[in-house]
mmCIF file of C-alpha atoms in Angstrom:
data_model
loop_
_atom_site.group_PDB
_atom_site.id
_atom_site.type_symbol
_atom_site.label_atom_id
_atom_site.label_comp_id
_atom_site.label_asym_id
_atom_site.label_seq_id
_atom_site.Cartn_x
_atom_site.Cartn_y
_atom_site.Cartn_z
ATOM 1 C CA GLU A 76 -62.198 -215.026 -126.488
ATOM 2 C CA ILE A 77 -63.680 -213.253 -123.470
ATOM 3 C CA VAL A 78 -62.831 -209.516 -123.322
ATOM 4 C CA LEU A 79 -62.600 -207.819 -119.939
ATOM 5 C CA ALA A 80 -63.098 -204.052 -119.913
ATOM 6 C CA GLN A 81 -61.955 -202.241 -116.828
ATOM 7 C CA SER A 82 -63.154 -198.815 -115.755
ATOM 8 C CA PRO A 83 -62.136 -196.192 -115.122
ATOM 9 C CA GLY A 84 -58.783 -196.229 -116.837
ATOM 10 C CA THR A 85 -57.398 -193.907 -114.153
ATOM 11 C CA LEU A 86 -58.804 -193.210 -110.741
ATOM 12 C CA SER A 87 -57.512 -190.263 -108.690
ATOM 13 C CA LEU A 88 -58.272 -190.450 -104.994
ATOM 14 C CA SER A 89 -56.799 -189.433 -101.644
ATOM 15 C CA PRO A 90 -55.652 -191.753 -98.826
ATOM 16 C CA GLY A 91 -58.608 -192.582 -96.621
ATOM 17 C CA GLU A 92 -61.091 -192.524 -99.472
ATOM 18 C CA ARG A 93 -63.006 -195.390 -100.901
ATOM 19 C CA ALA A 94 -62.028 -196.851 -104.258
ATOM 20 C CA THR A 95 -64.423 -198.731 -106.564
ATOM 21 C CA LEU A 96 -62.960 -200.406 -109.631
ATOM 22 C CA SER A 97 -65.045 -202.129 -112.287
ATOM 23 C CA CYS A 98 -64.408 -205.110 -114.544
ATOM 24 C CA ARG A 99 -66.981 -205.965 -117.207
ATOM 25 C CA ALA A 100 -66.873 -209.205 -119.248
ATOM 26 C CA SER A 101 -67.978 -209.562 -122.862
ATOM 27 C CA GLN A 102 -69.981 -212.624 -121.860
ATOM 28 C CA SER A 103 -71.173 -214.124 -118.595
ATOM 29 C CA ILE A 104 -68.495 -215.841 -116.589
ATOM 30 C CA SER A 105 -68.700 -217.912 -113.416
ATOM 31 C CA SER A 106 -67.671 -215.901 -110.354
ATOM 32 C CA HIS A 107 -65.460 -218.875 -109.387
ATOM 33 C CA PHE A 108 -63.118 -217.816 -112.139
ATOM 34 C CA LEU A 109 -62.628 -214.071 -111.724
ATOM 35 C CA ALA A 110 -59.461 -212.814 -110.047
ATOM 36 C CA TRP A 111 -57.965 -209.421 -109.192
ATOM 37 C CA TYR A 112 -54.338 -208.456 -109.033
ATOM 38 C CA GLN A 113 -52.276 -205.437 -107.900
ATOM 39 C CA GLN A 114 -49.111 -204.351 -109.654
ATOM 40 C CA LYS A 115 -46.709 -201.683 -108.469
ATOM 41 C CA PRO A 116 -44.092 -200.158 -110.764
ATOM 42 C CA GLY A 117 -41.186 -202.523 -111.384
ATOM 43 C CA GLN A 118 -42.828 -205.351 -109.565
ATOM 44 C CA ALA A 119 -44.624 -208.555 -110.456
ATOM 45 C CA PRO A 120 -48.399 -208.625 -110.006
ATOM 46 C CA ARG A 121 -49.810 -209.893 -106.694
ATOM 47 C CA LEU A 122 -52.989 -211.862 -106.249
ATOM 48 C CA LEU A 123 -55.594 -209.980 -104.183
ATOM 49 C CA ILE A 124 -58.949 -211.643 -104.875
ATOM 50 C CA TYR A 125 -59.965 -215.001 -106.393
ATOM 51 C CA GLY A 126 -63.352 -216.457 -106.981
ATOM 52 C CA ALA A 127 -64.684 -212.872 -107.294
ATOM 53 C CA SER A 128 -64.825 -212.353 -103.553
ATOM 54 C CA SER A 129 -62.254 -214.452 -101.712
ATOM 55 C CA ARG A 130 -59.158 -212.628 -100.380
ATOM 56 C CA ALA A 131 -55.813 -214.321 -101.021
ATOM 57 C CA THR A 132 -53.540 -215.063 -98.183
ATOM 58 C CA GLY A 133 -52.226 -212.012 -96.370
ATOM 59 C CA ILE A 134 -54.482 -209.528 -98.174
ATOM 60 C CA PRO A 135 -55.989 -206.860 -95.791
ATOM 61 C CA ASP A 136 -59.713 -206.839 -95.295
ATOM 62 C CA ARG A 137 -60.009 -203.331 -96.706
ATOM 63 C CA PHE A 138 -59.882 -205.126 -100.087
ATOM 64 C CA SER A 139 -63.152 -206.787 -101.139
ATOM 65 C CA GLY A 140 -64.514 -208.199 -104.357
ATOM 66 C CA SER A 141 -68.047 -208.698 -105.523
ATOM 67 C CA GLY A 142 -70.089 -209.304 -108.645
ATOM 68 C CA SER A 143 -71.515 -211.981 -110.932
ATOM 69 C CA GLY A 144 -72.327 -212.662 -114.559
ATOM 70 C CA THR A 145 -70.659 -209.850 -116.499
ATOM 71 C CA ASP A 146 -70.065 -207.208 -113.862
ATOM 72 C CA PHE A 147 -67.491 -207.420 -111.155
ATOM 73 C CA THR A 148 -66.148 -204.891 -108.660
ATOM 74 C CA LEU A 149 -63.001 -204.482 -106.587
ATOM 75 C CA THR A 150 -63.557 -202.156 -103.543
ATOM 76 C CA ILE A 151 -60.824 -200.712 -101.375
ATOM 77 C CA SER A 152 -62.621 -199.345 -98.315
ATOM 78 C CA ARG A 153 -60.065 -196.858 -97.005
ATOM 79 C CA LEU A 154 -57.058 -196.210 -99.185
ATOM 80 C CA GLU A 155 -53.657 -196.517 -97.661
ATOM 81 C CA PRO A 156 -50.561 -194.942 -99.315
ATOM 82 C CA GLU A 157 -49.351 -198.386 -100.408
ATOM 83 C CA ASP A 158 -52.532 -199.103 -102.316
ATOM 84 C CA PHE A 159 -51.775 -196.767 -105.149
ATOM 85 C CA ALA A 160 -50.912 -199.019 -108.049
ATOM 86 C CA VAL A 161 -52.386 -200.657 -111.174
ATOM 87 C CA TYR A 162 -55.138 -203.238 -110.707
ATOM 88 C CA TYR A 163 -56.031 -205.946 -113.181
ATOM 89 C CA CYS A 164 -58.932 -208.390 -113.383
ATOM 90 C CA GLN A 165 -58.472 -211.767 -115.091
ATOM 91 C CA GLN A 166 -60.916 -214.558 -116.041
ATOM 92 C CA TYR A 167 -60.378 -218.311 -116.171
ATOM 93 C CA ASP A 168 -63.934 -219.242 -117.199
ATOM 94 C CA SER A 169 -63.450 -220.291 -120.756
ATOM 95 C CA SER A 170 -60.773 -222.204 -122.568
ATOM 96 C CA PRO A 171 -57.536 -220.247 -123.175
ATOM 97 C CA PRO A 172 -56.685 -217.507 -123.453
ATOM 98 C CA TYR A 173 -57.287 -216.563 -119.785
ATOM 99 C CA THR A 174 -57.634 -212.917 -120.526
ATOM 100 C CA PHE A 175 -56.754 -209.889 -118.390
ATOM 101 C CA GLY A 176 -58.402 -206.527 -118.426
ATOM 102 C CA GLN A 177 -56.476 -203.482 -119.524
ATOM 103 C CA GLY A 178 -55.987 -202.290 -116.006
ATOM 104 C CA THR A 179 -57.064 -199.396 -113.769
ATOM 105 C CA ASN A 180 -54.375 -197.016 -112.589
ATOM 106 C CA LEU A 181 -55.180 -195.892 -109.073
ATOM 107 C CA GLU A 182 -53.224 -192.666 -108.444
ATOM 108 C CA ILE A 183 -52.896 -190.244 -105.611
ATOM 109 C CA LYS A 184 -54.961 -187.147 -106.013
ATOM 110 C CA GLU B 206 -41.211 -219.750 -98.831
ATOM 111 C CA VAL B 207 -42.652 -220.538 -102.191
ATOM 112 C CA GLN B 208 -40.806 -218.719 -104.985
ATOM 113 C CA LEU B 209 -40.315 -218.645 -108.700
ATOM 114 C CA VAL B 210 -36.798 -217.435 -109.663
ATOM 115 C CA GLN B 211 -36.364 -216.397 -113.224
ATOM 116 C CA SER B 212 -33.249 -216.054 -115.356
ATOM 117 C CA GLY B 213 -31.726 -212.687 -115.937
ATOM 118 C CA ALA B 214 -32.390 -210.094 -118.634
ATOM 119 C CA ALA B 215 -31.530 -211.045 -122.201
ATOM 120 C CA VAL B 216 -30.557 -209.063 -125.216
ATOM 121 C CA ARG B 217 -30.801 -210.651 -128.689
ATOM 122 C CA LYS B 218 -30.893 -209.688 -132.301
ATOM 123 C CA PRO B 219 -33.922 -210.320 -134.557
ATOM 124 C CA GLY B 220 -33.871 -213.888 -135.855
ATOM 125 C CA GLU B 221 -31.942 -215.230 -132.927
ATOM 126 C CA SER B 222 -33.218 -217.910 -130.567
ATOM 127 C CA LEU B 223 -33.705 -217.653 -126.767
ATOM 128 C CA LYS B 224 -34.734 -219.846 -123.870
ATOM 129 C CA ILE B 225 -35.591 -218.247 -120.512
ATOM 130 C CA SER B 226 -36.056 -220.172 -117.304
ATOM 131 C CA CYS B 227 -38.161 -220.162 -114.122
ATOM 132 C CA LYS B 228 -36.925 -222.323 -111.172
ATOM 133 C CA THR B 229 -39.356 -223.303 -108.522
ATOM 134 C CA SER B 230 -38.342 -223.024 -104.864
ATOM 135 C CA GLY B 231 -40.130 -224.021 -101.678
ATOM 136 C CA TYR B 232 -42.535 -226.445 -103.329
ATOM 137 C CA GLY B 233 -42.491 -229.401 -105.707
ATOM 138 C CA ILE B 234 -43.204 -228.442 -109.263
ATOM 139 C CA SER B 235 -45.618 -231.361 -109.640
ATOM 140 C CA GLY B 236 -49.297 -230.732 -109.135
ATOM 141 C CA TYR B 237 -49.419 -227.150 -110.300
ATOM 142 C CA TRP B 238 -49.882 -225.621 -113.750
ATOM 143 C CA ILE B 239 -47.009 -223.277 -114.479
ATOM 144 C CA GLY B 240 -46.823 -220.783 -117.295
ATOM 145 C CA TRP B 241 -45.968 -217.450 -118.691
ATOM 146 C CA VAL B 242 -47.467 -213.934 -118.901
ATOM 147 C CA ARG B 243 -46.134 -211.167 -121.130
ATOM 148 C CA GLN B 244 -46.107 -207.469 -120.379
ATOM 149 C CA MET B 245 -44.966 -205.092 -123.042
ATOM 150 C CA PRO B 246 -43.708 -201.700 -121.904
ATOM 151 C CA GLY B 247 -46.489 -199.592 -120.401
ATOM 152 C CA LYS B 248 -49.089 -202.182 -121.341
ATOM 153 C CA SER B 249 -51.398 -204.701 -119.685
ATOM 154 C CA LEU B 250 -50.731 -208.373 -118.969
ATOM 155 C CA GLU B 251 -51.166 -211.014 -121.642
ATOM 156 C CA TRP B 252 -51.564 -214.675 -120.739
ATOM 157 C CA MET B 253 -49.330 -216.788 -123.033
ATOM 158 C CA GLY B 254 -49.712 -220.407 -122.017
ATOM 159 C CA ILE B 255 -49.168 -223.084 -119.379
ATOM 160 C CA ILE B 256 -47.855 -226.553 -118.864
ATOM 161 C CA TYR B 257 -48.763 -229.283 -116.357
ATOM 162 C CA PRO B 258 -45.491 -230.950 -115.269
ATOM 163 C CA ASP B 259 -47.095 -234.204 -114.253
ATOM 164 C CA ASP B 260 -48.141 -235.118 -117.854
ATOM 165 C CA PHE B 261 -46.663 -232.297 -119.908
ATOM 166 C CA GLU B 262 -50.061 -231.145 -121.150
ATOM 167 C CA THR B 263 -49.735 -227.637 -122.556
ATOM 168 C CA ARG B 264 -52.390 -224.985 -123.258
ATOM 169 C CA TYR B 265 -51.514 -221.942 -125.333
ATOM 170 C CA SER B 266 -53.214 -218.648 -126.088
ATOM 171 C CA PRO B 267 -53.990 -218.637 -129.853
ATOM 172 C CA SER B 268 -51.986 -215.448 -130.043
ATOM 173 C CA PHE B 269 -48.831 -217.253 -128.940
ATOM 174 C CA ARG B 270 -49.304 -220.799 -130.259
ATOM 175 C CA GLY B 271 -46.617 -221.616 -132.775
ATOM 176 C CA GLN B 272 -44.611 -218.526 -131.728
ATOM 177 C CA VAL B 273 -43.182 -219.826 -128.480
ATOM 178 C CA THR B 274 -42.627 -223.149 -126.783
ATOM 179 C CA ILE B 275 -43.338 -223.851 -123.089
ATOM 180 C CA SER B 276 -41.513 -226.790 -121.525
ATOM 181 C CA VAL B 277 -40.518 -228.117 -118.151
ATOM 182 C CA ASP B 278 -37.739 -230.198 -116.589
ATOM 183 C CA LYS B 279 -39.306 -231.880 -113.536
ATOM 184 C CA SER B 280 -35.941 -233.223 -112.362
ATOM 185 C CA ILE B 281 -34.702 -229.697 -111.632
ATOM 186 C CA GLY B 282 -38.046 -228.029 -110.951
ATOM 187 C CA THR B 283 -37.674 -225.607 -113.798
ATOM 188 C CA ALA B 284 -40.007 -224.299 -116.497
ATOM 189 C CA TYR B 285 -38.879 -222.683 -119.755
ATOM 190 C CA LEU B 286 -40.126 -220.287 -122.413
ATOM 191 C CA GLN B 287 -38.398 -220.558 -125.766
ATOM 192 C CA TRP B 288 -38.330 -218.703 -129.080
ATOM 193 C CA ARG B 289 -36.750 -220.099 -132.244
ATOM 194 C CA SER B 290 -36.607 -216.745 -134.118
ATOM 195 C CA LEU B 291 -37.130 -213.541 -132.154
ATOM 196 C CA ARG B 292 -38.724 -210.383 -133.482
ATOM 197 C CA ALA B 293 -38.436 -206.808 -132.169
ATOM 198 C CA SER B 294 -42.070 -207.090 -131.133
ATOM 199 C CA ASP B 295 -41.067 -209.840 -128.649
ATOM 200 C CA SER B 296 -39.377 -207.202 -126.535
ATOM 201 C CA ALA B 297 -41.189 -207.276 -123.215
ATOM 202 C CA THR B 298 -41.041 -208.459 -119.627
ATOM 203 C CA TYR B 299 -42.066 -212.103 -119.205
ATOM 204 C CA TYR B 300 -43.418 -213.373 -115.888
ATOM 205 C CA CYS B 301 -43.442 -216.927 -114.764
ATOM 206 C CA ALA B 302 -46.691 -217.775 -113.051
ATOM 207 C CA ARG B 303 -47.872 -220.638 -110.825
ATOM 208 C CA HIS B 304 -51.518 -221.397 -111.392
ATOM 209 C CA VAL B 305 -53.755 -222.801 -108.743
ATOM 210 C CA THR B 306 -56.721 -225.145 -109.098
ATOM 211 C CA TYR B 307 -59.842 -225.926 -107.067
ATOM 212 C CA ASP B 308 -59.340 -229.255 -105.302
ATOM 213 C CA SER B 309 -62.885 -230.295 -106.113
ATOM 214 C CA ASN B 310 -62.588 -230.211 -109.928
ATOM 215 C CA GLY B 311 -59.021 -229.271 -110.907
ATOM 216 C CA TYR B 312 -60.188 -226.088 -112.683
ATOM 217 C CA ILE B 313 -57.657 -223.245 -112.639
ATOM 218 C CA TYR B 314 -58.804 -220.129 -110.847
ATOM 219 C CA ALA B 315 -55.830 -217.743 -110.396
ATOM 220 C CA VAL B 316 -52.086 -217.184 -110.339
ATOM 221 C CA ASP B 317 -50.935 -217.292 -106.783
ATOM 222 C CA VAL B 318 -47.160 -217.080 -107.173
ATOM 223 C CA TRP B 319 -45.296 -214.886 -109.727
ATOM 224 C CA GLY B 320 -41.583 -214.772 -110.687
ATOM 225 C CA GLN B 321 -39.753 -211.524 -110.582
ATOM 226 C CA GLY B 322 -39.870 -211.097 -114.359
ATOM 227 C CA THR B 323 -37.335 -211.400 -117.173
ATOM 228 C CA THR B 324 -36.844 -208.528 -119.508
ATOM 229 C CA VAL B 325 -36.164 -209.525 -123.115
ATOM 230 C CA THR B 326 -34.855 -206.915 -125.509
ATOM 231 C CA VAL B 327 -34.683 -207.687 -129.213
ATOM 232 C CA SER B 328 -32.859 -205.133 -131.218
ATOM 233 C CA SER B 329 -30.452 -204.996 -134.165
#
């Protein structure tokens, strides 16, 4: 089973700042199979990024993804108030389970 | 609009059975893997398993194989998650999830549509 470790656990920033979230895999995975999701309290997750760097439909361009091998990054260039939420990475590289990271809580400073 | 509409919250006692549902709307259920993700209170997401409605192939996480059953009724565009004997540790929110695949090879790469979640509470 591939383990995804996200860091930091909590990130405190102000609107307008840049956010950098990390997702590290326990073994190398294809970038084709790394996705990022956003989840707000009481809501279902929402797909942001797939294939490590492709934005899903309707996702603003302030969200970007990058990385390869074992290290992947989600960057939010200029934080808007609605961006404060929990972010999860997920991998589909290996056979099930298609594991999620433990999440990064992006909170307002 | 493509939607997954899940059944309402359920409260059961330990040892009881339960089947929750996820009805597709705005697209035909065929051609997409559909499955379930668990979220225990205050915790991360856990991928449980999926089913391909066209041939009923299922894939389960080892953690959930034998504990739950995923099924589908193509005629009504609905997927199900079923327990035969619930435990208190099954208390969680369960999300229905449509999985998308690359056209070139059929490999799954993300969940693009989520249901609203069904909260299951198991308590004596």
